[in-house]
Amino acid sequence: MDISNTSSKHEHKIYMIRKLKHKEKIVMLTCYDFQMAKIFSSVGIDIILVGDSLGMVFQGDSTTKNVTMKQILYHVHAVSKGAGEIPIVGDMPIHSYKNKEIALENAQRFIDAGADAVKLEGHFPETIEYLVENSIPVQGHIGLLPQTYESFKVVGRKAEERERLLAEAKDIEQAGAFTLVLESIPEQLGKEITESIEIPTIGIGAGRFCDGQVLVINDLLGMDPAFHPKFVKRYANLFEIISQSVSAFKQDVKNNTYPDKEHVYE
Ligand code: KIV
């Protein structure tokens, strides 16, 4: 599909992302709520992913496999109210793209809820092509696939896996995806894939040579001290900051030092 002729607002925003390859690195972050989206909008990141990682960081499950359409659309809608001009990708949950007709119906629900594009995990070029033909921009996702993996591991170290991922990336590009997420693969393979396709790659645990990077916002902010995989760089320790603030509030209430005079109505 020649995306340069696209007319709708969401397709135009997505086209701008596609054009960043070879120009500047793409910054993508996950987001699940209105206030965080507003912060992203004031900073001006390139793209927001309402990821099904919400099953783990928001809902408290150990996988993303229980996230439903209804749940993720609720978050897409909330994020869309704060995201301003930042394009939003909605992550299609497991079972929501079983065949291309179901995928189109569900992808349209994402767009109606405020997303500009959808992401789907795995090698489904026919489905991607069908969505793109129906004016739904699609982000691909290969490498480690949280919706179907059995355990966390780096994918693509074996020669046959490497060949498979290179072929999948090409198929997904040809199907019309506008970007491709690469998750948990060796850096050298991330580089090869990035150099072998014309759409931007966005890495998470895929090394330094991808066209962009994505992190789960809760990991970047250090919300869970128990979760610290190698690829995550923590930019804050919000677990500590929030714990200290809640603890200070607790002390104040117990000691009757909150509210004080400045916090009461006359
Ligand atoms: O759901 C998610 O947050 C994702 C990212 C890890 C890319 O798919």
mmCIF file of C-alpha atoms and ligand atoms in Angstrom:
data_model
loop_
_atom_site.group_PDB
_atom_site.id
_atom_site.type_symbol
_atom_site.label_atom_id
_atom_site.label_comp_id
_atom_site.label_asym_id
_atom_site.label_seq_id
_atom_site.Cartn_x
_atom_site.Cartn_y
_atom_site.Cartn_z
ATOM 1 C CA MET A 1 0.000 0.000 0.000
ATOM 2 C CA ASP A 2 1.290 3.479 -0.844
ATOM 3 C CA ILE A 3 0.694 5.079 2.520
ATOM 4 C CA SER A 4 1.741 8.522 1.216
ATOM 5 C CA ASN A 5 -1.734 8.858 -0.325
ATOM 6 C CA THR A 6 -3.553 8.229 2.898
ATOM 7 C CA SER A 7 -6.137 10.748 3.905
ATOM 8 C CA SER A 8 -7.598 9.927 7.301
ATOM 9 C CA LYS A 9 -6.125 11.581 10.370
ATOM 10 C CA HIS A 10 -4.899 8.355 11.938
ATOM 11 C CA GLU A 11 -3.252 7.173 8.735
ATOM 12 C CA HIS A 12 -1.471 10.507 8.337
ATOM 13 C CA LYS A 13 -0.044 10.411 11.878
ATOM 14 C CA ILE A 14 1.213 6.892 11.242
ATOM 15 C CA TYR A 15 2.803 7.887 7.938
ATOM 16 C CA MET A 16 4.884 10.459 9.829
ATOM 17 C CA ILE A 17 6.301 7.682 12.041
ATOM 18 C CA ARG A 18 7.120 5.537 9.029
ATOM 19 C CA LYS A 19 9.186 8.437 7.631
ATOM 20 C CA LEU A 20 11.461 8.655 10.692
ATOM 21 C CA LYS A 21 13.577 5.684 9.533
ATOM 22 C CA HIS A 22 17.121 6.837 8.621
ATOM 23 C CA LYS A 23 16.314 10.268 10.100
ATOM 24 C CA GLU A 24 15.927 9.949 13.859
ATOM 25 C CA LYS A 25 15.364 7.276 16.473
ATOM 26 C CA ILE A 26 11.752 6.534 17.356
ATOM 27 C CA VAL A 27 10.661 6.764 20.991
ATOM 28 C CA MET A 28 7.731 4.537 21.954
ATOM 29 C CA LEU A 29 6.383 3.857 25.457
ATOM 30 C CA THR A 30 3.491 1.901 26.827
ATOM 31 C CA CYS A 31 0.706 3.837 28.475
ATOM 32 C CA TYR A 32 -2.500 2.763 30.175
ATOM 33 C CA ASP A 33 -4.105 5.893 31.589
ATOM 34 C CA PHE A 34 -5.083 9.494 30.926
ATOM 35 C CA GLN A 35 -2.634 11.289 33.247
ATOM 36 C CA MET A 36 0.405 9.417 31.974
ATOM 37 C CA ALA A 37 -0.701 10.130 28.389
ATOM 38 C CA LYS A 38 -0.833 13.821 29.265
ATOM 39 C CA ILE A 39 2.755 13.663 30.550
ATOM 40 C CA PHE A 40 3.866 11.921 27.341
ATOM 41 C CA SER A 41 2.084 14.572 25.334
ATOM 42 C CA SER A 42 3.865 17.388 27.185
ATOM 43 C CA VAL A 43 7.250 15.691 26.660
ATOM 44 C CA GLY A 44 6.424 14.864 23.043
ATOM 45 C CA ILE A 45 7.348 11.198 22.548
ATOM 46 C CA ASP A 46 6.805 9.742 19.066
ATOM 47 C CA ILE A 47 4.303 6.984 19.661
ATOM 48 C CA ILE A 48 2.252 5.413 22.456
ATOM 49 C CA LEU A 49 1.494 1.715 22.779
ATOM 50 C CA VAL A 50 -1.486 0.699 24.862
ATOM 51 C CA GLY A 51 0.104 -2.693 25.395
ATOM 52 C CA ASP A 52 -1.507 -5.867 26.631
ATOM 53 C CA SER A 53 1.338 -5.746 29.173
ATOM 54 C CA LEU A 54 -1.419 -4.027 31.150
ATOM 55 C CA GLY A 55 -2.437 -7.575 32.121
ATOM 56 C CA MET A 56 0.769 -7.792 34.144
ATOM 57 C CA VAL A 57 1.520 -4.271 35.346
ATOM 58 C CA PHE A 58 -2.064 -3.072 35.858
ATOM 59 C CA GLN A 59 -4.141 -6.200 36.429
ATOM 60 C CA GLY A 60 -1.562 -8.207 38.385
ATOM 61 C CA ASP A 61 -1.503 -11.360 36.255
ATOM 62 C CA SER A 62 1.701 -13.228 35.461
ATOM 63 C CA THR A 63 0.978 -13.174 31.703
ATOM 64 C CA THR A 64 -0.739 -11.033 29.067
ATOM 65 C CA LYS A 65 -2.981 -13.926 28.073
ATOM 66 C CA ASN A 66 -6.066 -12.921 30.054
ATOM 67 C CA VAL A 67 -6.466 -9.424 28.634
ATOM 68 C CA THR A 68 -9.784 -9.007 26.821
ATOM 69 C CA MET A 69 -10.905 -6.627 24.095
ATOM 70 C CA LYS A 70 -13.251 -4.880 26.496
ATOM 71 C CA GLN A 71 -10.452 -4.245 28.999
ATOM 72 C CA ILE A 72 -7.903 -2.928 26.539
ATOM 73 C CA LEU A 73 -10.431 -0.691 24.747
ATOM 74 C CA TYR A 74 -11.219 0.925 28.104
ATOM 75 C CA HIS A 75 -7.520 1.876 28.434
ATOM 76 C CA VAL A 76 -7.206 3.007 24.800
ATOM 77 C CA HIS A 77 -10.118 5.359 25.302
ATOM 78 C CA ALA A 78 -8.638 6.804 28.515
ATOM 79 C CA VAL A 79 -5.203 7.259 26.905
ATOM 80 C CA SER A 80 -6.692 8.878 23.806
ATOM 81 C CA LYS A 81 -8.098 11.694 25.936
ATOM 82 C CA GLY A 82 -4.607 12.672 27.158
ATOM 83 C CA ALA A 83 -2.341 11.797 24.226
ATOM 84 C CA GLY A 84 -2.883 14.953 22.188
ATOM 85 C CA GLU A 85 -1.236 14.538 18.790
ATOM 86 C CA ILE A 86 0.809 11.456 19.699
ATOM 87 C CA PRO A 87 -0.258 8.464 17.591
ATOM 88 C CA ILE A 88 -1.647 5.578 19.634
ATOM 89 C CA VAL A 89 -1.164 1.912 18.820
ATOM 90 C CA GLY A 90 -3.638 -0.498 20.420
ATOM 91 C CA ASP A 91 -2.296 -3.962 21.164
ATOM 92 C CA MET A 92 -4.676 -6.638 19.883
ATOM 93 C CA PRO A 93 -5.157 -9.191 22.679
ATOM 94 C CA ILE A 94 -4.781 -12.928 22.218
ATOM 95 C CA HIS A 95 -7.754 -14.460 20.293
ATOM 96 C CA SER A 96 -8.816 -11.065 18.884
ATOM 97 C CA TYR A 97 -7.233 -11.730 15.459
ATOM 98 C CA LYS A 98 -7.962 -15.452 15.010
ATOM 99 C CA ASN A 99 -8.885 -14.869 11.385
ATOM 100 C CA LYS A 100 -8.870 -11.807 9.171
ATOM 101 C CA GLU A 101 -12.580 -10.984 9.481
ATOM 102 C CA ILE A 102 -12.459 -11.137 13.289
ATOM 103 C CA ALA A 103 -9.247 -9.114 13.190
ATOM 104 C CA LEU A 104 -10.854 -6.372 11.091
ATOM 105 C CA GLU A 105 -13.904 -6.170 13.283
ATOM 106 C CA ASN A 106 -11.755 -5.872 16.423
ATOM 107 C CA ALA A 107 -9.211 -3.525 14.859
ATOM 108 C CA GLN A 108 -12.054 -1.191 13.909
ATOM 109 C CA ARG A 109 -13.164 -1.205 17.555
ATOM 110 C CA PHE A 110 -9.650 -0.022 18.504
ATOM 111 C CA ILE A 111 -9.875 2.845 16.005
ATOM 112 C CA ASP A 112 -13.350 3.754 17.269
ATOM 113 C CA ALA A 113 -11.980 3.831 20.841
ATOM 114 C CA GLY A 114 -9.275 6.335 19.847
ATOM 115 C CA ALA A 115 -6.324 4.304 18.519
ATOM 116 C CA ASP A 116 -4.563 5.268 15.279
ATOM 117 C CA ALA A 117 -3.195 1.782 14.594
ATOM 118 C CA VAL A 118 -3.126 -1.727 15.996
ATOM 119 C CA LYS A 119 -0.293 -4.107 16.817
ATOM 120 C CA LEU A 120 -0.494 -7.846 16.471
ATOM 121 C CA GLU A 121 1.977 -10.468 17.600
ATOM 122 C CA GLY A 122 3.449 -13.015 15.235
ATOM 123 C CA HIS A 123 3.688 -13.984 11.601
ATOM 124 C CA PHE A 124 0.267 -13.146 10.136
ATOM 125 C CA PRO A 125 1.010 -11.348 6.871
ATOM 126 C CA GLU A 126 -2.409 -12.091 5.327
ATOM 127 C CA THR A 127 -4.232 -10.608 8.273
ATOM 128 C CA ILE A 128 -1.958 -7.564 8.276
ATOM 129 C CA GLU A 129 -2.525 -7.070 4.544
ATOM 130 C CA TYR A 130 -6.278 -7.315 5.005
ATOM 131 C CA LEU A 131 -6.291 -4.716 7.786
ATOM 132 C CA VAL A 132 -4.055 -2.340 5.827
ATOM 133 C CA GLU A 133 -6.274 -2.724 2.725
ATOM 134 C CA ASN A 134 -9.147 -1.690 4.972
ATOM 135 C CA SER A 135 -7.312 1.460 6.123
ATOM 136 C CA ILE A 136 -6.145 0.145 9.495
ATOM 137 C CA PRO A 137 -2.427 0.819 10.029
ATOM 138 C CA VAL A 138 -0.662 -2.167 11.606
ATOM 139 C CA GLN A 139 2.471 -2.569 13.681
ATOM 140 C CA GLY A 140 4.050 -6.042 13.551
ATOM 141 C CA HIS A 141 5.746 -7.798 16.468
ATOM 142 C CA ILE A 142 8.207 -10.691 16.222
ATOM 143 C CA GLY A 143 10.834 -12.353 18.406
ATOM 144 C CA LEU A 144 9.607 -13.185 21.881
ATOM 145 C CA LEU A 145 5.809 -13.249 21.751
ATOM 146 C CA PRO A 146 4.315 -12.865 25.245
ATOM 147 C CA GLN A 147 0.838 -14.037 24.161
ATOM 148 C CA THR A 148 2.138 -17.484 23.207
ATOM 149 C CA TYR A 149 5.566 -18.013 24.830
ATOM 150 C CA GLU A 150 6.101 -20.707 27.401
ATOM 151 C CA SER A 151 9.021 -19.124 29.225
ATOM 152 C CA PHE A 152 11.052 -15.966 28.913
ATOM 153 C CA LYS A 153 14.071 -16.487 26.678
ATOM 154 C CA VAL A 154 16.049 -14.694 24.016
ATOM 155 C CA VAL A 155 14.789 -15.819 20.594
ATOM 156 C CA GLY A 156 16.911 -16.052 17.429
ATOM 157 C CA ARG A 157 20.189 -17.461 18.702
ATOM 158 C CA LYS A 158 19.820 -20.659 16.652
ATOM 159 C CA ALA A 159 20.470 -20.433 12.906
ATOM 160 C CA GLU A 160 16.997 -21.663 11.914
ATOM 161 C CA GLU A 161 15.281 -19.191 14.280
ATOM 162 C CA ARG A 162 17.415 -16.392 12.874
ATOM 163 C CA GLU A 163 16.436 -17.284 9.287
ATOM 164 C CA ARG A 164 12.782 -17.564 10.276
ATOM 165 C CA LEU A 165 12.760 -14.129 11.928
ATOM 166 C CA LEU A 166 14.494 -12.498 8.958
ATOM 167 C CA ALA A 167 11.890 -14.022 6.620
ATOM 168 C CA GLU A 168 8.999 -13.031 8.900
ATOM 169 C CA ALA A 169 10.214 -9.427 9.035
ATOM 170 C CA LYS A 170 10.207 -9.247 5.246
ATOM 171 C CA ASP A 171 6.733 -10.780 4.976
ATOM 172 C CA ILE A 172 5.349 -8.342 7.533
ATOM 173 C CA GLU A 173 6.931 -5.401 5.728
ATOM 174 C CA GLN A 174 5.477 -6.608 2.430
ATOM 175 C CA ALA A 175 2.064 -7.019 3.991
ATOM 176 C CA GLY A 176 2.077 -3.268 4.651
ATOM 177 C CA ALA A 177 2.938 -2.908 8.360
ATOM 178 C CA PHE A 178 4.237 0.568 9.176
ATOM 179 C CA THR A 179 6.678 -0.511 11.916
ATOM 180 C CA LEU A 180 7.908 -3.751 13.442
ATOM 181 C CA VAL A 181 8.536 -4.436 17.135
ATOM 182 C CA LEU A 182 11.477 -6.768 17.790
ATOM 183 C CA GLU A 183 11.386 -8.330 21.244
ATOM 184 C CA SER A 184 14.219 -10.144 23.057
ATOM 185 C CA ILE A 185 16.528 -11.061 20.226
ATOM 186 C CA PRO A 186 20.329 -10.849 19.933
ATOM 187 C CA GLU A 187 21.646 -7.405 19.053
ATOM 188 C CA GLN A 188 23.287 -8.603 15.841
ATOM 189 C CA LEU A 189 19.993 -10.037 14.573
ATOM 190 C CA GLY A 190 18.217 -6.788 15.488
ATOM 191 C CA LYS A 191 20.760 -4.992 13.325
ATOM 192 C CA GLU A 192 20.360 -7.404 10.404
ATOM 193 C CA ILE A 193 16.578 -7.162 10.437
ATOM 194 C CA THR A 194 16.725 -3.371 10.728
ATOM 195 C CA GLU A 195 19.037 -3.188 7.713
ATOM 196 C CA SER A 196 17.026 -5.653 5.663
ATOM 197 C CA ILE A 197 13.663 -3.854 5.711
ATOM 198 C CA GLU A 198 12.509 -0.334 4.887
ATOM 199 C CA ILE A 199 9.992 0.038 7.701
ATOM 200 C CA PRO A 200 11.286 1.134 11.119
ATOM 201 C CA THR A 201 12.084 -1.503 13.712
ATOM 202 C CA ILE A 202 11.335 -0.714 17.342
ATOM 203 C CA GLY A 203 13.273 -2.828 19.785
ATOM 204 C CA ILE A 204 12.646 -4.060 23.294
ATOM 205 C CA GLY A 205 15.643 -6.120 24.338
ATOM 206 C CA ALA A 206 16.764 -6.133 20.700
ATOM 207 C CA GLY A 207 19.951 -4.069 20.979
ATOM 208 C CA ARG A 208 21.246 -0.675 19.923
ATOM 209 C CA PHE A 209 20.738 -0.777 16.158
ATOM 210 C CA CYS A 210 16.944 -0.781 15.922
ATOM 211 C CA ASP A 211 15.291 2.328 14.477
ATOM 212 C CA GLY A 212 13.583 2.996 17.790
ATOM 213 C CA GLN A 213 13.113 1.689 21.302
ATOM 214 C CA VAL A 214 10.082 0.835 23.409
ATOM 215 C CA LEU A 215 9.841 0.131 27.125
ATOM 216 C CA VAL A 216 6.968 -0.640 29.444
ATOM 217 C CA ILE A 217 6.553 2.651 31.338
ATOM 218 C CA ASN A 218 6.302 0.907 34.736
ATOM 219 C CA ASP A 219 9.729 -0.696 34.144
ATOM 220 C CA LEU A 220 11.357 2.589 33.112
ATOM 221 C CA LEU A 221 9.962 4.234 36.261
ATOM 222 C CA GLY A 222 11.096 1.431 38.591
ATOM 223 C CA MET A 223 7.653 0.561 39.918
ATOM 224 C CA ASP A 224 8.512 -3.069 40.716
ATOM 225 C CA PRO A 225 11.868 -3.730 42.410
ATOM 226 C CA ALA A 226 11.445 -7.469 41.769
ATOM 227 C CA PHE A 227 11.354 -7.063 37.976
ATOM 228 C CA HIS A 228 14.652 -6.036 36.424
ATOM 229 C CA PRO A 229 15.562 -7.823 33.181
ATOM 230 C CA LYS A 230 18.867 -6.930 31.515
ATOM 231 C CA PHE A 231 17.356 -4.780 28.761
ATOM 232 C CA VAL A 232 15.515 -2.426 31.129
ATOM 233 C CA LYS A 233 17.154 0.835 32.117
ATOM 234 C CA ARG A 234 15.482 2.327 35.178
ATOM 235 C CA TYR A 235 15.219 6.104 35.018
ATOM 236 C CA ALA A 236 13.562 6.462 38.416
ATOM 237 C CA ASN A 237 12.758 4.485 41.506
ATOM 238 C CA LEU A 238 9.073 5.242 41.851
ATOM 239 C CA PHE A 239 8.581 2.253 44.135
ATOM 240 C CA GLU A 240 10.781 4.032 46.664
ATOM 241 C CA ILE A 241 9.317 7.505 46.083
ATOM 242 C CA ILE A 242 5.698 6.308 46.316
ATOM 243 C CA SER A 243 6.443 4.146 49.374
ATOM 244 C CA GLN A 244 8.056 7.092 51.167
ATOM 245 C CA SER A 245 5.158 9.423 50.311
ATOM 246 C CA VAL A 246 2.492 6.940 51.452
ATOM 247 C CA SER A 247 4.461 6.253 54.611
ATOM 248 C CA ALA A 248 4.762 10.000 55.367
ATOM 249 C CA PHE A 249 0.996 10.413 54.891
ATOM 250 C CA LYS A 250 0.372 7.478 57.190
ATOM 251 C CA GLN A 251 2.588 9.021 59.913
ATOM 252 C CA ASP A 252 0.892 12.415 59.577
ATOM 253 C CA VAL A 253 -2.614 10.991 59.925
ATOM 254 C CA LYS A 254 -1.666 8.736 62.842
ATOM 255 C CA ASN A 255 0.101 11.655 64.596
ATOM 256 C CA ASN A 256 -2.732 14.053 63.829
ATOM 257 C CA THR A 257 -0.381 16.411 61.953
ATOM 258 C CA TYR A 258 -2.417 16.177 58.744
ATOM 259 C CA PRO A 259 -4.562 18.080 57.960
ATOM 260 C CA ASP A 260 -3.052 21.166 59.552
ATOM 261 C CA LYS A 261 -4.238 24.776 59.352
ATOM 262 C CA GLU A 262 -3.188 25.339 55.721
ATOM 263 C CA HIS A 263 -5.260 22.383 54.487
ATOM 264 C CA VAL A 264 -8.621 23.258 56.034
ATOM 265 C CA TYR A 265 -11.498 25.438 54.808
ATOM 266 C CA GLU A 266 -12.426 28.423 57.038
HETATM 267 O O1 KIV B 1 2.297 -5.207 25.542
HETATM 268 C C1 KIV B 1 3.362 -4.588 25.459
HETATM 269 O O2 KIV B 1 3.703 -3.748 26.301
HETATM 270 C C2 KIV B 1 4.232 -4.884 24.335
HETATM 271 C C3 KIV B 1 5.606 -4.323 24.373
HETATM 272 C C4 KIV B 1 6.440 -5.174 25.236
HETATM 273 C C5 KIV B 1 6.185 -4.148 23.019
HETATM 274 O O3 KIV B 1 3.842 -5.573 23.452
#
